[in-house]
CSV table of C-alpha atoms and ligand atoms in Angstrom, one decimal:
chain,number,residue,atom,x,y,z
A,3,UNK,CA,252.6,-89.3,200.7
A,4,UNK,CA,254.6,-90.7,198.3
A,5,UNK,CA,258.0,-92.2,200.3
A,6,UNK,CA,259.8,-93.7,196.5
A,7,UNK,CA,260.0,-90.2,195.0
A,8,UNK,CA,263.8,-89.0,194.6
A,9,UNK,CA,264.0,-85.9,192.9
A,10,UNK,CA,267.8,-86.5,191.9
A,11,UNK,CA,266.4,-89.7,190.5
A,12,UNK,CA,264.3,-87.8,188.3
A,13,UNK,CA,266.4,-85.1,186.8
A,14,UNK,CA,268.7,-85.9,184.2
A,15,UNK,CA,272.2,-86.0,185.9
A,16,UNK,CA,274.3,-83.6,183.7
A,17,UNK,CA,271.0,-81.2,185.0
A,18,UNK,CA,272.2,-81.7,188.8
A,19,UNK,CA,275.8,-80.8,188.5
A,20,UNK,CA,275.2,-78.2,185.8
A,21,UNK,CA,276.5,-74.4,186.4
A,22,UNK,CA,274.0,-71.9,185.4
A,23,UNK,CA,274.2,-69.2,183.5
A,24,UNK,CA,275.9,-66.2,186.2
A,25,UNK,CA,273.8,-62.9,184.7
A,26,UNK,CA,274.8,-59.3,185.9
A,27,UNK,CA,272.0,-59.2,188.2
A,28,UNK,CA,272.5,-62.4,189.9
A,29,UNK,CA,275.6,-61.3,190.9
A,30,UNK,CA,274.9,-57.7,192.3
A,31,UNK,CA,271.0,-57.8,193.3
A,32,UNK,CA,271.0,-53.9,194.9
A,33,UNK,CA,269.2,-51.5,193.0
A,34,UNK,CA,271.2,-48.2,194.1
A,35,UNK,CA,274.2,-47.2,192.0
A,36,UNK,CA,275.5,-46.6,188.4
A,37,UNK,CA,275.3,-49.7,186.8
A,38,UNK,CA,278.0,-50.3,184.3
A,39,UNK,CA,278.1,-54.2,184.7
A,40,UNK,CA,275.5,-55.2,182.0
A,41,UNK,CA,276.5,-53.5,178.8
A,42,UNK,CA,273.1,-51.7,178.6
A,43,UNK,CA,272.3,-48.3,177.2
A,44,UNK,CA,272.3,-45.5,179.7
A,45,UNK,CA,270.7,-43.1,178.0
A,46,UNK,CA,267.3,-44.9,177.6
A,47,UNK,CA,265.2,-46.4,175.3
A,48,UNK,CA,264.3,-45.9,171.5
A,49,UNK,CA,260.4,-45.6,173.0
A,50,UNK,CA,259.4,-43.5,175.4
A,51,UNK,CA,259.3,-45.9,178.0
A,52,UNK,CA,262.4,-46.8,179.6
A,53,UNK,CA,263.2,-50.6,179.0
A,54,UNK,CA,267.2,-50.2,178.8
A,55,UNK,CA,268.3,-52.1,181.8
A,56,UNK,CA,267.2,-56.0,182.4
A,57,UNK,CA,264.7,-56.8,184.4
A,58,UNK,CA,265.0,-59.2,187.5
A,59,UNK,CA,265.4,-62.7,186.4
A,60,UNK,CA,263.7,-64.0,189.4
A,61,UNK,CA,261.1,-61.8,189.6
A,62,UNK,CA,261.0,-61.2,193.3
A,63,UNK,CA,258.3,-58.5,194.0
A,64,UNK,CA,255.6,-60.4,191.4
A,65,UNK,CA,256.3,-63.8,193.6
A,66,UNK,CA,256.2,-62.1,197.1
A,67,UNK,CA,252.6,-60.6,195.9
A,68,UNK,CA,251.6,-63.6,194.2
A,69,UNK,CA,252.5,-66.0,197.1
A,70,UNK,CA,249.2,-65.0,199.4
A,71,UNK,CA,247.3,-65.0,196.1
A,72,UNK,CA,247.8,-68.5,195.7
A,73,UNK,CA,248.8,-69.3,199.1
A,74,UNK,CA,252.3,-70.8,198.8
A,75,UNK,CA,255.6,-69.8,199.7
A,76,UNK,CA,257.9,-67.8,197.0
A,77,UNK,CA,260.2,-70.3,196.9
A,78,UNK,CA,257.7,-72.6,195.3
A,79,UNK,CA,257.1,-70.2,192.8
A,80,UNK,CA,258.3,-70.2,188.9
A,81,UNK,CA,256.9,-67.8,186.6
A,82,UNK,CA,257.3,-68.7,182.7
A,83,UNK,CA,257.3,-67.5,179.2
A,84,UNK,CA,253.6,-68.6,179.0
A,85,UNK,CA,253.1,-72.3,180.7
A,86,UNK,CA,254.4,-73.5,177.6
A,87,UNK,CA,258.0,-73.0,178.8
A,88,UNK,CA,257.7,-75.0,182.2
A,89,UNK,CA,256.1,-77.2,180.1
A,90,UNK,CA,259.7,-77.1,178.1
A,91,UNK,CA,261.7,-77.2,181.2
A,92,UNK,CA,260.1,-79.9,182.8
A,93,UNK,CA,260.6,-82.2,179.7
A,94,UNK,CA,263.9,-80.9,179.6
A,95,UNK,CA,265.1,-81.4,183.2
A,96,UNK,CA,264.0,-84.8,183.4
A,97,UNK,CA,263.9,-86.8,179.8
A,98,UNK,CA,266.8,-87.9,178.3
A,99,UNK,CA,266.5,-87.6,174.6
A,100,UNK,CA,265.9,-91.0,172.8
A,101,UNK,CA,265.8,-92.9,176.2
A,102,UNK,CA,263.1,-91.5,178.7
A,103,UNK,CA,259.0,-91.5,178.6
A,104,UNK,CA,256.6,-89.4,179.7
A,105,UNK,CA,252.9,-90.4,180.0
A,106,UNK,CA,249.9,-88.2,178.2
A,107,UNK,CA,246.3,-88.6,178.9
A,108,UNK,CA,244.5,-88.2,175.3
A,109,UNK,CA,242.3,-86.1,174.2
A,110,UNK,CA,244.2,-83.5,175.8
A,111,UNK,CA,246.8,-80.4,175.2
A,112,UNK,CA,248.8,-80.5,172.6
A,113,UNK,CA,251.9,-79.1,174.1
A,114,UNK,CA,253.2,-82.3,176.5
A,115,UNK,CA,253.7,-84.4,173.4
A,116,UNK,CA,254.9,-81.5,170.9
A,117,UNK,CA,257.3,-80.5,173.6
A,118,UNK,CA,258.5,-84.2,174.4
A,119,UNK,CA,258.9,-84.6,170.5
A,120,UNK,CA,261.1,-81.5,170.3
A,121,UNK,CA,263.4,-83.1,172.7
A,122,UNK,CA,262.8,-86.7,171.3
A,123,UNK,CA,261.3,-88.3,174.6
A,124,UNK,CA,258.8,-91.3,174.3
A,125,UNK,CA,255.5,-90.9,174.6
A,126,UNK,CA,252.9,-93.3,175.9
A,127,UNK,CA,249.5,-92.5,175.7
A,128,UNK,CA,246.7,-93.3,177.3
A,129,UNK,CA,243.2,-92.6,176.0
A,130,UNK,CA,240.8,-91.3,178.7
A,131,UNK,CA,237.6,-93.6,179.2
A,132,UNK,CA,234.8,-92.6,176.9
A,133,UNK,CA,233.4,-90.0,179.6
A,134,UNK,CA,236.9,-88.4,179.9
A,135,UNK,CA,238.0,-89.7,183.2
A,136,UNK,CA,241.7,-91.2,183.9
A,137,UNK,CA,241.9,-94.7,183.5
A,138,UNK,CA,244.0,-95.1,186.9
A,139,UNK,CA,244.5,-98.6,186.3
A,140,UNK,CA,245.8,-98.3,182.9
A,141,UNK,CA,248.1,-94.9,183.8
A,142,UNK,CA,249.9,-97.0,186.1
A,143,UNK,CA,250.2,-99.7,184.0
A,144,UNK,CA,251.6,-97.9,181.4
A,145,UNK,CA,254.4,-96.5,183.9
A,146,UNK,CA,258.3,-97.8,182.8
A,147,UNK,CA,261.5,-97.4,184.8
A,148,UNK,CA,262.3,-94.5,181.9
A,149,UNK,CA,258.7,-92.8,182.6
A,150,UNK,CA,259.5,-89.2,184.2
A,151,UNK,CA,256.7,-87.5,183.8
A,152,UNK,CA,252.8,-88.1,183.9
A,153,UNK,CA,250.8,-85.1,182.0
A,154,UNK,CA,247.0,-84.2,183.8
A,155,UNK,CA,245.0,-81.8,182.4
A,156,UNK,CA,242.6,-80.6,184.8
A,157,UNK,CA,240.0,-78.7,183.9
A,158,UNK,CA,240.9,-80.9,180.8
A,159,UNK,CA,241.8,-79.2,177.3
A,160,UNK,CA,239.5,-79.5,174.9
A,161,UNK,CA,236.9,-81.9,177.1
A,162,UNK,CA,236.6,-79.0,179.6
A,163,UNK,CA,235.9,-81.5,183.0
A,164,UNK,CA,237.7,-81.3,185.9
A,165,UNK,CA,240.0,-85.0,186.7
A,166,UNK,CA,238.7,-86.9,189.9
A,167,UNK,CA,241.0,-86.3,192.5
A,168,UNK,CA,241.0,-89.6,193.9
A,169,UNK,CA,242.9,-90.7,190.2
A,170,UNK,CA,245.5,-88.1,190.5
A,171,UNK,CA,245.9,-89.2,194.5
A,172,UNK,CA,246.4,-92.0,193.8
A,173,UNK,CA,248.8,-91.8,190.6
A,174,UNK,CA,250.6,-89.4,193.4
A,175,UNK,CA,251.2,-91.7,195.9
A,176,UNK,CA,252.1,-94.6,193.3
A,177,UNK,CA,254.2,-93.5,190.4
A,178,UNK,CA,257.9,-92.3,191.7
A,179,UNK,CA,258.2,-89.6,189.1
A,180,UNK,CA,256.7,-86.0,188.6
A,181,UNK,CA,252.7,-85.5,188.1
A,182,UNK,CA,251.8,-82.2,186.4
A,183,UNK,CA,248.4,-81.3,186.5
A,184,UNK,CA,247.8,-78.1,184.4
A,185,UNK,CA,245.2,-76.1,185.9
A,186,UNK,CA,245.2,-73.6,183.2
A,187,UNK,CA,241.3,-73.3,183.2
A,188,UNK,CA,241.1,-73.6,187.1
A,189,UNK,CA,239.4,-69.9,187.9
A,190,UNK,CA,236.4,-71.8,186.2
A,191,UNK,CA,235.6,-74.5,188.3
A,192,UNK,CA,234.9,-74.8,191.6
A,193,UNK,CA,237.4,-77.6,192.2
A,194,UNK,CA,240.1,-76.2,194.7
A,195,UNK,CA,243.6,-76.1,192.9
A,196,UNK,CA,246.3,-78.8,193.6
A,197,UNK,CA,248.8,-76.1,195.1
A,198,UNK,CA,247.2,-77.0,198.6
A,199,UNK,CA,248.7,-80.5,198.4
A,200,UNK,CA,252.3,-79.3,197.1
A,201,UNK,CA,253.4,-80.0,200.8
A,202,UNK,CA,252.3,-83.5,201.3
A,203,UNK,CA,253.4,-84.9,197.8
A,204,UNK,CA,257.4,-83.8,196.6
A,205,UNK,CA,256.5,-85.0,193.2
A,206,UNK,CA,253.3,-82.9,192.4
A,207,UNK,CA,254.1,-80.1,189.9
A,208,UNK,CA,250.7,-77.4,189.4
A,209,UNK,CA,251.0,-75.4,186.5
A,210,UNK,CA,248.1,-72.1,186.2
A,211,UNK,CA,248.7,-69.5,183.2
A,212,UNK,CA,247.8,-65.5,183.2
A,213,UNK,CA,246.8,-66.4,179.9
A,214,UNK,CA,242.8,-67.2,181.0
A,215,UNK,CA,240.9,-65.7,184.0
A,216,UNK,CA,243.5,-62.5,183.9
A,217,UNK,CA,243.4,-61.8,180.3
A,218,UNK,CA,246.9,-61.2,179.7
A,219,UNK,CA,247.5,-63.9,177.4
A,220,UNK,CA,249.4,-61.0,175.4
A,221,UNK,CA,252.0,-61.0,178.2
A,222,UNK,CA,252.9,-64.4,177.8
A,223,UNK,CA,253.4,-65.3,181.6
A,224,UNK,CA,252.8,-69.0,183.2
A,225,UNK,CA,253.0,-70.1,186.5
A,226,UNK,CA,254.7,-73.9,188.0
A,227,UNK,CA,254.4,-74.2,191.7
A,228,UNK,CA,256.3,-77.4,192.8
A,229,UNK,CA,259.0,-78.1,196.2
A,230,UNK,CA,261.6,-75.4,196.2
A,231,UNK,CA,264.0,-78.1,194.8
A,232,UNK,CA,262.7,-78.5,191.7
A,233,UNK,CA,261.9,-74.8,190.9
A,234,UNK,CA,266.0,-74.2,192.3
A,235,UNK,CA,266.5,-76.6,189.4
A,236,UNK,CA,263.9,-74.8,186.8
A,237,UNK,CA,265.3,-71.5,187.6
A,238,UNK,CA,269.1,-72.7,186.9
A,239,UNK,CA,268.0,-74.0,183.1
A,240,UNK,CA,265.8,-71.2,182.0
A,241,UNK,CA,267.3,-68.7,180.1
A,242,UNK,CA,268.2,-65.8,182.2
A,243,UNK,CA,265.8,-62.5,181.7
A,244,UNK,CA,263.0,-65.1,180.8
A,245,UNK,CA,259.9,-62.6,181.8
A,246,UNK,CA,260.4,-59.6,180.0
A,247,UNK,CA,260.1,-56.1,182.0
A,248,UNK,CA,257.0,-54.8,180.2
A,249,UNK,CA,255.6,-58.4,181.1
A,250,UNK,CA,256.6,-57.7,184.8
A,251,UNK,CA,255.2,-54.2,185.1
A,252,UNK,CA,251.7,-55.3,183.8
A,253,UNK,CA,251.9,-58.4,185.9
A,254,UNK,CA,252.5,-55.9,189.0
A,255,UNK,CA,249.4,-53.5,188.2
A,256,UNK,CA,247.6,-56.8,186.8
A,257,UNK,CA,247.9,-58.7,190.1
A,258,UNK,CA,246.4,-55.6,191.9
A,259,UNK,CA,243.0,-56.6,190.2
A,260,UNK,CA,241.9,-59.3,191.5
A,261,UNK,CA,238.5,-58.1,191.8
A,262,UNK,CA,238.5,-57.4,188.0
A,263,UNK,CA,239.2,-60.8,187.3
A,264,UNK,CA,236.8,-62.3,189.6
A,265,UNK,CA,234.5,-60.0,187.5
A,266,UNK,CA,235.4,-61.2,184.5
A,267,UNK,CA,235.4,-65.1,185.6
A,268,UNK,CA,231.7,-64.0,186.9
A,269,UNK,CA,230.5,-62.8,183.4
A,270,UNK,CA,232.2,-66.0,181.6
A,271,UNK,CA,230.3,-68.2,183.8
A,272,UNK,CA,227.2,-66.2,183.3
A,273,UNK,CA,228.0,-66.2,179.7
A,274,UNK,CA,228.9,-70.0,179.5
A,275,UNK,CA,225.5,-70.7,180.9
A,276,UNK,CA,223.3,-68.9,178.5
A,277,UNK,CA,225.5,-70.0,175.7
A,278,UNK,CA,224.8,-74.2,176.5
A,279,UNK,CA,221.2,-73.3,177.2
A,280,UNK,CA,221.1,-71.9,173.8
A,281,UNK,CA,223.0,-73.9,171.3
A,282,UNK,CA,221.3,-76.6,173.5
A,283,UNK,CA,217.9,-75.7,171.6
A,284,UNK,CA,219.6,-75.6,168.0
A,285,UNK,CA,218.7,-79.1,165.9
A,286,UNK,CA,222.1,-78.8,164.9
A,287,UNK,CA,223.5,-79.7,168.0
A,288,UNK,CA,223.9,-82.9,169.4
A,289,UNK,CA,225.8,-82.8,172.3
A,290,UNK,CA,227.1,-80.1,174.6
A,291,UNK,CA,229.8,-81.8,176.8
A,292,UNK,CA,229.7,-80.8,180.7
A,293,UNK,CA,232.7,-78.0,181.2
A,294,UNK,CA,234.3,-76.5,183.9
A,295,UNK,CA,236.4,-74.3,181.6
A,296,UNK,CA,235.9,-71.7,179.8
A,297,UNK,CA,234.8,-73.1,176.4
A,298,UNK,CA,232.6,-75.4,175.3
A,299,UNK,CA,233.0,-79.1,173.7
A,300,UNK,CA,230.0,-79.1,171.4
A,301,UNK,CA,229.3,-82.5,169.0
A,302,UNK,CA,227.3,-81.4,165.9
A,303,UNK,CA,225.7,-83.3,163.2
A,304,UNK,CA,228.3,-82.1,160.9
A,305,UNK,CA,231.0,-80.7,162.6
A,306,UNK,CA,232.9,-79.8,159.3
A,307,UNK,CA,229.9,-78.1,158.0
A,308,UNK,CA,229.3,-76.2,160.7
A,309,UNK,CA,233.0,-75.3,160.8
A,310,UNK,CA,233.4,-74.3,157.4
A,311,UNK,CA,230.3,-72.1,157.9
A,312,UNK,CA,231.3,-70.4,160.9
A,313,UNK,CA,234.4,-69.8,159.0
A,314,UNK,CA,232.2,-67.6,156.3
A,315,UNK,CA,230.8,-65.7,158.9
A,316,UNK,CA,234.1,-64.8,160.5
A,317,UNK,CA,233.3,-66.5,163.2
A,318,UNK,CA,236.7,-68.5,164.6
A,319,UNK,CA,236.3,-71.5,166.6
A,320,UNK,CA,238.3,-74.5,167.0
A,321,UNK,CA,237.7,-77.7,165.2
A,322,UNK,CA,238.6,-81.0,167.2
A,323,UNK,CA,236.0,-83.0,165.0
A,324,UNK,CA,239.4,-85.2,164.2
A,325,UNK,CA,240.7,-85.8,167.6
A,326,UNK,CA,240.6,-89.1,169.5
A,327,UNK,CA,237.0,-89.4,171.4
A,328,UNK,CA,235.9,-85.6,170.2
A,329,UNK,CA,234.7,-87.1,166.9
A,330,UNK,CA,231.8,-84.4,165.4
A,331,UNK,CA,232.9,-81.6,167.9
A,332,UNK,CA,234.1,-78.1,167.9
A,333,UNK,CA,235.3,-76.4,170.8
A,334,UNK,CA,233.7,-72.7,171.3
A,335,UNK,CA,235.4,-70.0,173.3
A,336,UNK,CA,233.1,-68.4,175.1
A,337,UNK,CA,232.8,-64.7,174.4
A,338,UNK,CA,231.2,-61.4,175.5
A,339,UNK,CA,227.7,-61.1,175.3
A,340,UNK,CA,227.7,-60.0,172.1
A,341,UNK,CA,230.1,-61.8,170.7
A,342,UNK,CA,227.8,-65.0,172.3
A,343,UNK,CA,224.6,-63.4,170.1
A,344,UNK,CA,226.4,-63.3,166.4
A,345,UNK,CA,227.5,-66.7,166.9
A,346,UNK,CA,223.8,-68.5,168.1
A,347,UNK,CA,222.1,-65.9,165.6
A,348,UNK,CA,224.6,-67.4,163.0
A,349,UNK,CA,224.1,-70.7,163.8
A,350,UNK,CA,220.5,-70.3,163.7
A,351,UNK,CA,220.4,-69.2,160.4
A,352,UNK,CA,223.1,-72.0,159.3
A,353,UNK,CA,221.4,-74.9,157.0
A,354,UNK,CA,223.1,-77.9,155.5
A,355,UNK,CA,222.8,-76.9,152.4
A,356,UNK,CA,225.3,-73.6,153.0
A,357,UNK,CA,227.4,-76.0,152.8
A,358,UNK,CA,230.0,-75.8,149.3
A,359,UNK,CA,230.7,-78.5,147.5
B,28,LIG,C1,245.7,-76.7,179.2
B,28,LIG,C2,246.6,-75.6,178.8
B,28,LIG,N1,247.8,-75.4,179.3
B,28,LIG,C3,248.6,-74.5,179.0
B,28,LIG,C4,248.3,-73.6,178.0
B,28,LIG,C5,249.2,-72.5,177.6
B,28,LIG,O1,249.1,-71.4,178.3
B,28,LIG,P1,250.1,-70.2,178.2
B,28,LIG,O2,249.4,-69.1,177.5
B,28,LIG,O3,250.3,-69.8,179.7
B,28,LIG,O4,251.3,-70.7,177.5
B,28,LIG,C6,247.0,-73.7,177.4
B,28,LIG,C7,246.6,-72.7,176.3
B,28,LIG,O5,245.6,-72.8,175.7
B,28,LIG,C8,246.2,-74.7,177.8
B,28,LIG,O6,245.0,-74.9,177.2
């Protein structure tokens, strides 16, 4: 438990007392009657589907079926433009620009300090340990009377490992602002999510993305459980239609497949396992790190080579050879079967001297 945490502590104040945005549908929620109160078109759309009245800004039916999914209450439910825009909203609701810090745990997403720089909010960072574990010590150390938010990444982007739990308990129970663990990557691990814990701590924020394990990155829908206060608060500065209808109807037929995407989490495993086994037996490689996501964090002998190679081959993955304790590695993706194949039989056939100079 954490007894110092004051939400209205943590939000900026103009946030608190702010009026939000009064849309047509927040102010007549039946669905039963002509509906001139919005300024839509009536007689359709341009396509053949009919997208010519807004869609719920709260999006009521999604939460109430997601809520046994993930086991929490709708009220502890916001649903985002991608989990980039809690991301946004968080920063936004708490930091005041020039004058508030938030805390980043490096090497790890880019979007905590590119969204605190949009809004000009400090950032202090501190590194992970060499084996990409939080420095407890140091996070707390590093905490100010301006810090508002602490940024976890767990399964961590690009390293792929899952946080230990006792750091994040005890940053908790400790720091008196919000913790956001982003459990983007958390249908890959076997790590229970953080959402279980929303009750006991007011100032732990969970964020979890359609974006992975669903496969509906296209749809652009994230997820941030946290206390019903703070999503009230969340809810009040997003803009108003944030989730698009199209978004909403394949998030309704989406969440009926569960069993699809446990399907799909099964083959990426399966996949993820015959991938490290095999780039494990290239000489190429020199290090696979241990992952819980679904990529992998691989060190080569020459990461740019490789890279640049790859790139020939039109084979895309992601260079982080330059970032902070990832020196040498690329993260890989991992793809379908086949997809898996082209890129080890590519690799096999790569030799240093493909390289152009
Ligand atoms: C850790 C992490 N959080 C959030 C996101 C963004 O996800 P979304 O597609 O929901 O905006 C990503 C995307 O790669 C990610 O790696």
């Amino acid at each position: 438990m954490n007894t110092s945490f004051d939400l209205n502590k943590i939000l900026r104040p103009h946030i608190i007392t702010l009026a939000p945005y009064s849309s047509a549908r927040d102010e007549y929620t039946g669905h039963v009657g002509i509906f001139l109160d919005a300024n839509e078109n009536p007689y359709g759309s341009v396509t053949g589907e009919n997208y010519n009245r807004y869609p719920d800004p709260y999006q009521a039916e999604i939460k109430q079926k997601l809520s046994p999914i993930k086991q929490v209450s709708p009220d502890r439910i916001f649903l985002g433009n991608g989990s980039d825009e809690p991301i946004d909203l968080l920063t936004r609701a708490t930091c005041t620009p020039g004058h508030d810090h938030v805390i980043i745990l490096p090497p790890t997403y880019g979007m905590y300090e590119v969204s605190a720089s949009i809004h000009d909010v400090k950032i202090d960072k501190v590194s992970l340990t060499d084996d990409y574990h939080i420095d407890t010590e140091a996070v707390l150390n590093a905490v100010t009377p301006s810090t508002k938010i602490i940024w976890i990444c767990s399964p961590n982007n690009p390293t792929g490992n899952v946080m230990q739990s006792d750091a994040i308990q005890t940053i908790l129970e400790n720091f008196s602002g919000l913790v956001v663990v982003d459990e983007a990557y958390i249908d890959f691990t076997d790590e229970p999510s953080w959402i279980r814990h929303l009750d006991k701590y007011p100032n732990l924020v969970v964020l979890q993305t359609f974006s992975k394990a669903w496969g509906l990155a296209g749809i652009r829908v994230g997820m941030c459980f946290a206390s019903p206060e703070l999503i009230r608060i969340l809810n009040k500065i997003k803009p108003p239609y944030n989730i698009s209808l199209p978004a909403q109807q394949a998030l309704l037929e989406g969440l009926n497949g569960i069993e699809k995407k446990d399907k799909m989490v099964a083959d990426i495993l399966e996949q993820r396992d015959v991938l490290t086994g095999q780039l494990q037996a290239l000489p190429i490689v020199v290090k696979i790190h241990p992952t819980d996501a679904n990529f992998l964090l691989v060190q080569f002998e020459d990461a740019k080579a490789v890279m640049d190679y790859l790139i020939r081959e039109t084979i895309i993955v992601r260079d982080r050879s330059r970032v902070h304790l990832c020196e040498g590695c690329l993260r890989i993706t991992v793809g379908t079967k086949e997809e898996n194949e082209v890129l080890i039989e590519s690799l096999k056939k790569f030799q240093p001297q493909n390289v152009i100079v």
